[in-house]
Tab-separated table of C-alpha atoms and ligand atoms in Angstrom:
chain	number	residue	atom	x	y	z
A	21	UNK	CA	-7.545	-15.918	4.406
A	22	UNK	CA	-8.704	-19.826	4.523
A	23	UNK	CA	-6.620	-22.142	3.952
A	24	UNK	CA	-7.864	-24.374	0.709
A	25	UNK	CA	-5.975	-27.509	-0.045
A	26	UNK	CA	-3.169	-27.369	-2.811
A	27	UNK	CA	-3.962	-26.601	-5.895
A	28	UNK	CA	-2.601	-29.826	-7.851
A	29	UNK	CA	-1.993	-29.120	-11.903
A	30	UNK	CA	-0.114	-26.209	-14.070
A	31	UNK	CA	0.446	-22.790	-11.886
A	32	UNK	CA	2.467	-19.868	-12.714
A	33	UNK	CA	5.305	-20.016	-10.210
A	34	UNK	CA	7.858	-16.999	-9.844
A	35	UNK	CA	10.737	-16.443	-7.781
A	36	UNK	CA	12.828	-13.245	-6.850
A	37	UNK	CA	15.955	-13.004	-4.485
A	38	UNK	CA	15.294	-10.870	-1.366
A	39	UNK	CA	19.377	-10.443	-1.168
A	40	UNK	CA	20.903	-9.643	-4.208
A	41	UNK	CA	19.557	-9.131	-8.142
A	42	UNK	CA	18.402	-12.458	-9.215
A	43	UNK	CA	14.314	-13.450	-10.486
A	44	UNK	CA	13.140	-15.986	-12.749
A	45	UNK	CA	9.669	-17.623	-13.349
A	46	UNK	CA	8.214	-21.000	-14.640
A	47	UNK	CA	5.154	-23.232	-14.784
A	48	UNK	CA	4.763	-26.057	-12.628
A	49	UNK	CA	3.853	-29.461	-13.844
A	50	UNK	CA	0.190	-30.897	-13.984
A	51	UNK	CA	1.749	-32.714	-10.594
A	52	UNK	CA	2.285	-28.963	-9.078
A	53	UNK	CA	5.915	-29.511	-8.827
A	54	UNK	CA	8.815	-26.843	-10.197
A	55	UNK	CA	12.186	-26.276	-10.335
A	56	UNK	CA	14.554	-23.835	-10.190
A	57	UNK	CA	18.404	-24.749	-10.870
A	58	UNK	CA	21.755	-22.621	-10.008
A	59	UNK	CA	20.325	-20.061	-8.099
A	60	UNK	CA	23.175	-18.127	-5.611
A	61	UNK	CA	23.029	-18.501	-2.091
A	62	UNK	CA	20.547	-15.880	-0.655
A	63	UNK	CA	17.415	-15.216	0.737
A	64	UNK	CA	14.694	-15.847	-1.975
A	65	UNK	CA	10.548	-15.207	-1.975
A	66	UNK	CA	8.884	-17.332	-4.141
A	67	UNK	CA	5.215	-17.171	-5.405
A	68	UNK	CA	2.697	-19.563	-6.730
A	69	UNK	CA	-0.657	-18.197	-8.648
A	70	UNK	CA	-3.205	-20.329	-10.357
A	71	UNK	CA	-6.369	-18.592	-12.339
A	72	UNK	CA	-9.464	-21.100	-12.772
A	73	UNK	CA	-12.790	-19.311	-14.829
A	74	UNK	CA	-15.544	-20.295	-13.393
A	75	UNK	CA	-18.214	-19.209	-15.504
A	76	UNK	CA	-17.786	-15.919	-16.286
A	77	UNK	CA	-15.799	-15.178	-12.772
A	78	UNK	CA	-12.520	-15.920	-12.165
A	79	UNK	CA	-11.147	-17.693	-9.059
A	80	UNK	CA	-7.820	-16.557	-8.544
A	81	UNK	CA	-5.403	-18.917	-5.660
A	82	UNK	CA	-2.046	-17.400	-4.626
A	83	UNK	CA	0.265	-18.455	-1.877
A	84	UNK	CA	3.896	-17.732	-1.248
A	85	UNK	CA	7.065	-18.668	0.882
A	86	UNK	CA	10.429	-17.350	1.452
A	87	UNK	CA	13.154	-19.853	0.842
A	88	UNK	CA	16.901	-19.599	2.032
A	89	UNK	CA	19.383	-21.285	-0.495
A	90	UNK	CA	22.873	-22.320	1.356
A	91	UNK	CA	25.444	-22.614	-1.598
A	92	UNK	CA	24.982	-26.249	-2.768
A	93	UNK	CA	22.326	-28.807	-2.176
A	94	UNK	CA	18.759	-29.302	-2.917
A	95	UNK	CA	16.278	-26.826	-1.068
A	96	UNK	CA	12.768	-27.767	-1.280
A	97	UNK	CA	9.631	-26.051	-0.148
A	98	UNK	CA	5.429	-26.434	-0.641
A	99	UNK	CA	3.562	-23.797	-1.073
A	100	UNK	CA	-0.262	-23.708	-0.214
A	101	UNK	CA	-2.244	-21.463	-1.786
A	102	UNK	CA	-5.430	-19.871	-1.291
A	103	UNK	CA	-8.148	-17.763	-2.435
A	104	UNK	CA	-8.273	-14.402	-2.452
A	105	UNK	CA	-10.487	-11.239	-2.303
A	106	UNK	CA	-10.690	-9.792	-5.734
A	107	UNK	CA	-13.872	-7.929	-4.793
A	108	UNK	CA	-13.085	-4.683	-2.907
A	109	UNK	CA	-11.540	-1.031	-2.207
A	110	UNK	CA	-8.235	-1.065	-2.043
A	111	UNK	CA	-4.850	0.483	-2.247
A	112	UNK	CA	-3.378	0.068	-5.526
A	113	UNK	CA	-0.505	1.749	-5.523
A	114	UNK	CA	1.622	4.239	-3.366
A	115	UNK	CA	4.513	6.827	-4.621
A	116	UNK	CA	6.644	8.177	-1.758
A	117	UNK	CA	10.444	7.278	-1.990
A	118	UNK	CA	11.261	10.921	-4.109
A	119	UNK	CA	11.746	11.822	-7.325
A	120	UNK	CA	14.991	13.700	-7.866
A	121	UNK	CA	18.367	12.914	-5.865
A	122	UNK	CA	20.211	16.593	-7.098
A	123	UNK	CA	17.227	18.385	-5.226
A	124	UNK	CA	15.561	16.309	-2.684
A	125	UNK	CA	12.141	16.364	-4.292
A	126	UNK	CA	9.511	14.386	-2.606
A	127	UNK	CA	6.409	16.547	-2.832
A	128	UNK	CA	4.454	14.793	-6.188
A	129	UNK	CA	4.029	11.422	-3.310
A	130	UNK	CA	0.523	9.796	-4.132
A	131	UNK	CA	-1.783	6.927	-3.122
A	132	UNK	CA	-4.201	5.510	-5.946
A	133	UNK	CA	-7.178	3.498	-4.687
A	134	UNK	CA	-8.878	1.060	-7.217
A	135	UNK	CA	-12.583	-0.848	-7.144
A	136	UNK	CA	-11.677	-4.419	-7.762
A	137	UNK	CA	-15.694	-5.124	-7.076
A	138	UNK	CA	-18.519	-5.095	-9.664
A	139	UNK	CA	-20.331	-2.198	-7.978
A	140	UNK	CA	-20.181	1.187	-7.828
A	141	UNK	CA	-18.412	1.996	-4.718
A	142	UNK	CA	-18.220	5.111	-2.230
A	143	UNK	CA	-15.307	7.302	-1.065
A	144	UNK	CA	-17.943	9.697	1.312
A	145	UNK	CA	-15.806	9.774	4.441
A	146	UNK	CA	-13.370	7.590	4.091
A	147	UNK	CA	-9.968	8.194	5.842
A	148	UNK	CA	-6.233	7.736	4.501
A	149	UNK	CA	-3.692	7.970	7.155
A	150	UNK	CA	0.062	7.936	7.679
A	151	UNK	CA	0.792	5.157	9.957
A	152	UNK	CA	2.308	6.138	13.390
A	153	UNK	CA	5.857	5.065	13.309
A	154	UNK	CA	6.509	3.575	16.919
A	155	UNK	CA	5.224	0.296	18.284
A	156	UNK	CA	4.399	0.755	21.941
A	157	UNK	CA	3.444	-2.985	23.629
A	158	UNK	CA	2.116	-5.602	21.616
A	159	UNK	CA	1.610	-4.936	17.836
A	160	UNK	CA	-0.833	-7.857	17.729
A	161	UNK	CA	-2.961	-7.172	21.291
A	162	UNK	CA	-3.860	-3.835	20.306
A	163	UNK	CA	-7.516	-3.427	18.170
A	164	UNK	CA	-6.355	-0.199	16.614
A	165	UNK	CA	-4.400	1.606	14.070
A	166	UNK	CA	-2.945	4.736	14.665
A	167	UNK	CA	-2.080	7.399	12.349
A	168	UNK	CA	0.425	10.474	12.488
A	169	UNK	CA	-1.485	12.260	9.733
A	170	UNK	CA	-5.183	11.873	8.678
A	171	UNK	CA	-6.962	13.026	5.923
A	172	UNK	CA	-10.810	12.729	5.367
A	173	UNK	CA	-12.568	12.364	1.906
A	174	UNK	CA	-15.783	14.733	2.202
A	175	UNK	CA	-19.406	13.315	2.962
A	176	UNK	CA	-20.694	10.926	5.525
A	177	UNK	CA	-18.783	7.834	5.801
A	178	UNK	CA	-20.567	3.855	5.153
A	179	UNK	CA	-23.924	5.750	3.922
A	180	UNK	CA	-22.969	8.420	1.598
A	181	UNK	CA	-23.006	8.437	-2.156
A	182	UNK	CA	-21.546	11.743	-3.425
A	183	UNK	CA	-18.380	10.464	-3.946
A	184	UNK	CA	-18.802	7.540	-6.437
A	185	UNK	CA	-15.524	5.302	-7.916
A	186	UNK	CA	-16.781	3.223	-10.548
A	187	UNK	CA	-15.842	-0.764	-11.080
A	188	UNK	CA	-12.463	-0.753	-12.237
A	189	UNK	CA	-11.732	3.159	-11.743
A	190	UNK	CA	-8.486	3.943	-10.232
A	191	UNK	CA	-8.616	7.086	-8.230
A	192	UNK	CA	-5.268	8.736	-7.403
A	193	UNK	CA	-4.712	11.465	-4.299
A	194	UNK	CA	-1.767	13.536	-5.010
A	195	UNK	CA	0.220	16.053	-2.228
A	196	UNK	CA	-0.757	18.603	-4.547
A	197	UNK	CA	-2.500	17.882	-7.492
A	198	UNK	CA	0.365	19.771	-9.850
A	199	UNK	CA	2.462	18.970	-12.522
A	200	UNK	CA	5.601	18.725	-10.301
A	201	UNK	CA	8.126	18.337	-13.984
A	202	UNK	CA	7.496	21.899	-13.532
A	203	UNK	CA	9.369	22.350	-10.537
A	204	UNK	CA	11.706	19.047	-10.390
A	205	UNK	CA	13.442	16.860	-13.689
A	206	UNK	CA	11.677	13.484	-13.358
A	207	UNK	CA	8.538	14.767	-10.968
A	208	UNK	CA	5.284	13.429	-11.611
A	209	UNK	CA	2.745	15.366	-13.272
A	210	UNK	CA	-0.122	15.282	-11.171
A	211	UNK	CA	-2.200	17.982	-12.782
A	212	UNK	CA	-4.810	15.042	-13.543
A	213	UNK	CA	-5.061	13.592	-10.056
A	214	UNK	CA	-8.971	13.228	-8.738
A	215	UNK	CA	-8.313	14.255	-5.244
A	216	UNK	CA	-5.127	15.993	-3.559
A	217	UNK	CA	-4.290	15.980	0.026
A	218	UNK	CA	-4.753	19.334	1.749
A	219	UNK	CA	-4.170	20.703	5.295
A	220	UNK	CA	-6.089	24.476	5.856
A	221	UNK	CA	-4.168	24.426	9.012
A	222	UNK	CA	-0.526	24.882	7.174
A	223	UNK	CA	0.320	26.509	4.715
A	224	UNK	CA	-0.630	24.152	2.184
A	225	UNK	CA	-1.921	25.229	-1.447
A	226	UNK	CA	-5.285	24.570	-2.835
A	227	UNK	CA	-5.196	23.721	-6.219
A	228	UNK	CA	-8.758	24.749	-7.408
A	229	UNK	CA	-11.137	22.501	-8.925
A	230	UNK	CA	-9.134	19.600	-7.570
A	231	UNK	CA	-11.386	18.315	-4.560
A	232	UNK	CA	-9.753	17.873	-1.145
A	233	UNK	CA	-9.241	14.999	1.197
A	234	UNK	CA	-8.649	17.062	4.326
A	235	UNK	CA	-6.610	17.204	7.582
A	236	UNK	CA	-8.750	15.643	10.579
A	237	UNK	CA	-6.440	16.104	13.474
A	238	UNK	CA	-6.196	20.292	14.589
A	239	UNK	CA	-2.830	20.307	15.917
A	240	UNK	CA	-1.630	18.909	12.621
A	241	UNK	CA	-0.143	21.720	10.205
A	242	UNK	CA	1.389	19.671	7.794
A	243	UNK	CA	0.644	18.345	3.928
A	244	UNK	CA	0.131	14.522	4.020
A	245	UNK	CA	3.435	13.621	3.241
A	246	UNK	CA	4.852	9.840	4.190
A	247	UNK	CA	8.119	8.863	4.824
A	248	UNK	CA	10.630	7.978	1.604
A	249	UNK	CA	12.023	4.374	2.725
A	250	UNK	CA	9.588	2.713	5.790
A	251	UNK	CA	6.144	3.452	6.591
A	252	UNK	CA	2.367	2.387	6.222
A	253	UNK	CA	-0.870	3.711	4.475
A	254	UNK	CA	-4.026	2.912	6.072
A	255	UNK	CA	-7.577	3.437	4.240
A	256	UNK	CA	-10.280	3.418	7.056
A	257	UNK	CA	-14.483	4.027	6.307
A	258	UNK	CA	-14.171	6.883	8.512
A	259	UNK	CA	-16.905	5.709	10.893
A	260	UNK	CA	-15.421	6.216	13.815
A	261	UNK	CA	-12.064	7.431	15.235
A	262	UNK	CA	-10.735	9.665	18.096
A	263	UNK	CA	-7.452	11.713	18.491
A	264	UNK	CA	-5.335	10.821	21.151
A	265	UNK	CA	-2.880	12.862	23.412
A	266	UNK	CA	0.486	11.122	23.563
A	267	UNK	CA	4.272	12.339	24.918
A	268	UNK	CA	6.871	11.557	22.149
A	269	UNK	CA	9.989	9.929	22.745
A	270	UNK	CA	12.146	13.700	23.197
A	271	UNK	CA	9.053	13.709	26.008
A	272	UNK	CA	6.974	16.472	24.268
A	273	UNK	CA	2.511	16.345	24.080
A	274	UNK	CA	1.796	15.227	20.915
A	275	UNK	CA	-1.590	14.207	19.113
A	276	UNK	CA	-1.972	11.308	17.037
A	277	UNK	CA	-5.343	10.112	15.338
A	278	UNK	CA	-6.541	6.549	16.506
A	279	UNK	CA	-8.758	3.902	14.423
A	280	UNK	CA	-10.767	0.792	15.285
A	281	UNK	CA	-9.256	-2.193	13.230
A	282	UNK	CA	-12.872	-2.568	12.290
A	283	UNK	CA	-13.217	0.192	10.355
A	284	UNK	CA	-10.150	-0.475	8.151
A	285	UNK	CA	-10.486	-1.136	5.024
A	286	UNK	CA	-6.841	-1.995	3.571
A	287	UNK	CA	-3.477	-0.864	4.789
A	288	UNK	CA	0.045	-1.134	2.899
A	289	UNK	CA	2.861	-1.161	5.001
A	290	UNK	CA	6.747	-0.323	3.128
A	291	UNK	CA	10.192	0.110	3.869
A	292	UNK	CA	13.701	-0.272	1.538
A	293	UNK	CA	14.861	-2.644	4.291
A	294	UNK	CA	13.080	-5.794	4.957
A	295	UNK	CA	14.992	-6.564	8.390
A	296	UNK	CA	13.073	-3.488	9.768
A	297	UNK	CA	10.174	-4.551	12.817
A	298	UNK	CA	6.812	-4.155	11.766
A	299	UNK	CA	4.906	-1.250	12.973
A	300	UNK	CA	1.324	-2.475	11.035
A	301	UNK	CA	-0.703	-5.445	12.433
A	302	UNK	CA	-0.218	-8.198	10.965
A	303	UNK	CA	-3.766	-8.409	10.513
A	304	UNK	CA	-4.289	-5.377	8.263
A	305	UNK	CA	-0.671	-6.032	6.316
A	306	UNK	CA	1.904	-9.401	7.361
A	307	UNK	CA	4.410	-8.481	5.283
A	308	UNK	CA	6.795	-5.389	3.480
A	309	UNK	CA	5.731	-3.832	0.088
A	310	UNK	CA	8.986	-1.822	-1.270
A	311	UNK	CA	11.758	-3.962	-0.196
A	312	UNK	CA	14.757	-2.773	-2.184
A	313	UNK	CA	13.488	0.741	-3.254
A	314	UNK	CA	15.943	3.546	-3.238
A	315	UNK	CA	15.119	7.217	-1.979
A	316	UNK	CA	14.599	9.769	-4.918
A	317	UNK	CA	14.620	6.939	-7.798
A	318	UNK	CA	11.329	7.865	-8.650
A	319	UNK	CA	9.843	3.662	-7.994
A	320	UNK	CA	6.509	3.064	-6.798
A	321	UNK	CA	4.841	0.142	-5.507
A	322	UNK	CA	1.994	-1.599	-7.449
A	323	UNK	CA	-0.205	-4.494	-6.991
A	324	UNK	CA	1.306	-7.175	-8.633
A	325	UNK	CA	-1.921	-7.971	-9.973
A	326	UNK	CA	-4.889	-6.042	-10.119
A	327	UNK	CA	-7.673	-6.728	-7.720
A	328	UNK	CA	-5.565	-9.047	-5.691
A	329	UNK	CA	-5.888	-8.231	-1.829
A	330	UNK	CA	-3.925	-11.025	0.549
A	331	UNK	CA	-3.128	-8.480	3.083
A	332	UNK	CA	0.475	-9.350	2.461
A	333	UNK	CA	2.048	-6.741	0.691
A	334	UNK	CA	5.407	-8.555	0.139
A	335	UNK	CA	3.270	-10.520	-2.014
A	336	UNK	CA	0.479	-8.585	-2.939
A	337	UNK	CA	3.014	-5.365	-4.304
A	338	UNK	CA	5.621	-5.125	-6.894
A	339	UNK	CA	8.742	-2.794	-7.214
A	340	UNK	CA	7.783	-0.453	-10.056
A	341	UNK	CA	10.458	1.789	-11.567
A	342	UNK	CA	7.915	4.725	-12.310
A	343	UNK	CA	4.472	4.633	-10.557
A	344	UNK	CA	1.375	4.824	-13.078
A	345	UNK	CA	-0.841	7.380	-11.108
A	346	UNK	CA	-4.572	6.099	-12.844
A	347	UNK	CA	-3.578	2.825	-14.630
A	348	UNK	CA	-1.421	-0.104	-13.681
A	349	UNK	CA	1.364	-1.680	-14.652
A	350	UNK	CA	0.357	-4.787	-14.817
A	351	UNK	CA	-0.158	-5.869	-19.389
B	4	LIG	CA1	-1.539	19.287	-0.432
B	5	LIG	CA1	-7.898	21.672	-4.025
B	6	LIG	CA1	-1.164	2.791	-10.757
């Protein structure tokens, strides 16, 4: 992200409480000033965005901060803002907290990818991952991801073209591409998903004529499934990757699938509980997506607008109260 100096005249400017219920939104001033009266003490994220056409493009600047309000008084902040990318494949949205508290159902979880780019883009080996849970060293030193779980799209990753997504296509991978209300009140109906998530080492079903994204790693037996309050979701080009032999903390051989931060393409990191320690690099995600969601309520998180990548995720993602596998949210 480069920095770009203020943007000085009438942005949107929105601000949510990280510590109890409270949001509320207004324009700024052609100065680039706003204010926001009687607001509780708490922990508060606020976020600036500013749209300028030019020609038939639009520039979109964002920025935000996180403000802490102490009872009375005058708290004042800036807020730069910058560009950002509105011209790539990305993660649009990701379902995983659980649909249904009476039976514990978690198994309609998806991730939808969307082109944000005016070309036709390609899925042909790309890799979605579950992020490995446990920071060992420095987060920041290390130049690679690693995953618990990786699944592959078919075809040959960077050069192949069998796998189109279209500008503007969403494309959502389900667990199991099934209409789950059949199983579980309030499940997802996934019969419609483009891809689902399949392991032919477990026991995993293969819905037919839904196309897989497949298991990479041998020793994994498992559907993809990700964890229902704090984890990450890493979409990789598939170029190149290894799988690594690792003892877990109860001291047992484990493998785990390792990527080159080159090859990533976006990564979402989540959890209910923003005090939790980041187990994603700051530079693929610097910041929470999810904050606040509750296991089983059926939420999602969604780009809070769509096409805009700051590789923040506290800013880029919005709580949803039911995900939109194939559209958005956003009017
Ligand atoms: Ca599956
Ligand atoms: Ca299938
Ligand atoms: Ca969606």
């Amino acid at each position: 992200m480069q920095g770009e100096p203020a943007v000085i005249g009438s942005a949107k400017v929105s601000l949510s409480a990280r510590t109890h219920e409270y949001s509320a939104g207004a324009e700024s001033g052609t100065d680039g000033t706003v204010e926001f009266g009687g607001l509780p003490a708490g922990e508060y994220s606020v976020f600036a965005r500013r749209e300028m056409p030019i020609g038939a493009q639009k520039k979109v600047f964002t920025g935000y901060a996180d403000i802490f309000v102490e009872g009375t008084g005058l708290v004042s902040d800036t807020l730069y803002v910058s560009t950002v990318t509105v011209n790539a494949l990305m993660i649009n949205e990701i379902y995983y907290c659980g649909s249904n508290y009476a039976s514990f159902y978690f198994y309609d979880q998806y991730v939808e990818l969307y082109n944000s780019s005016e070309d036709t883009l390609y899925l042909d080996g790309c890799i979605l991952t579950r992020n490995f849970p446990t920071v060992e060293g420095d987060l920041e030193e290390i130049d690679h991801v690693r995953a618990i779980y990786a699944f592959q799209f078919p075809g040959t990753p960077v050069t192949g073209r069998e796998h189109p997504i279209a500008p503007g296509q969403y494309v959502v991978i389900a667990a199991d591409a099934v209409d789950h209300s059949r199983y579980s009140a309030n499940a997802y109906d996934l019969s419609g998903a483009d891809w689902e998530f399949f392991n032919p080492m477990g026991s995993d079903y293969d819905v037919p004529g839904v196309p897989n994204v497949s298991n990479i790693d041998p020793d994994r037996t498992t559907d993809f499934m990700i964890n229902l309050s704090s984890n990450g979701v890493v979409l990789a080009t598939g170029e190149e990757w290894y799988i690594e032999e690792y003892i877990n903390s109860s001291g047992y051989p484990g493998t785990r699938v390792t990527l080159p931060l080159y090859t990533i393409i976006d990564g979402v990191e989540y959890t209910s509980n923003s005090d939790n320690t980041k187990e994603l690099t700051m530079r693929v995600d610097a910041g929470f997506a999810g904050v606040g969601c509750a296991k089983y309520s059926g939420a999602a998180v969604e780009r809070r607008e769509v096409g805009v990548d700051t590789n923040n995720s506290t800013f880029d993602f919005v709580l949803i109260p039911r995900g939109t596998p194939g559209y958005t949210h956003v009017q």
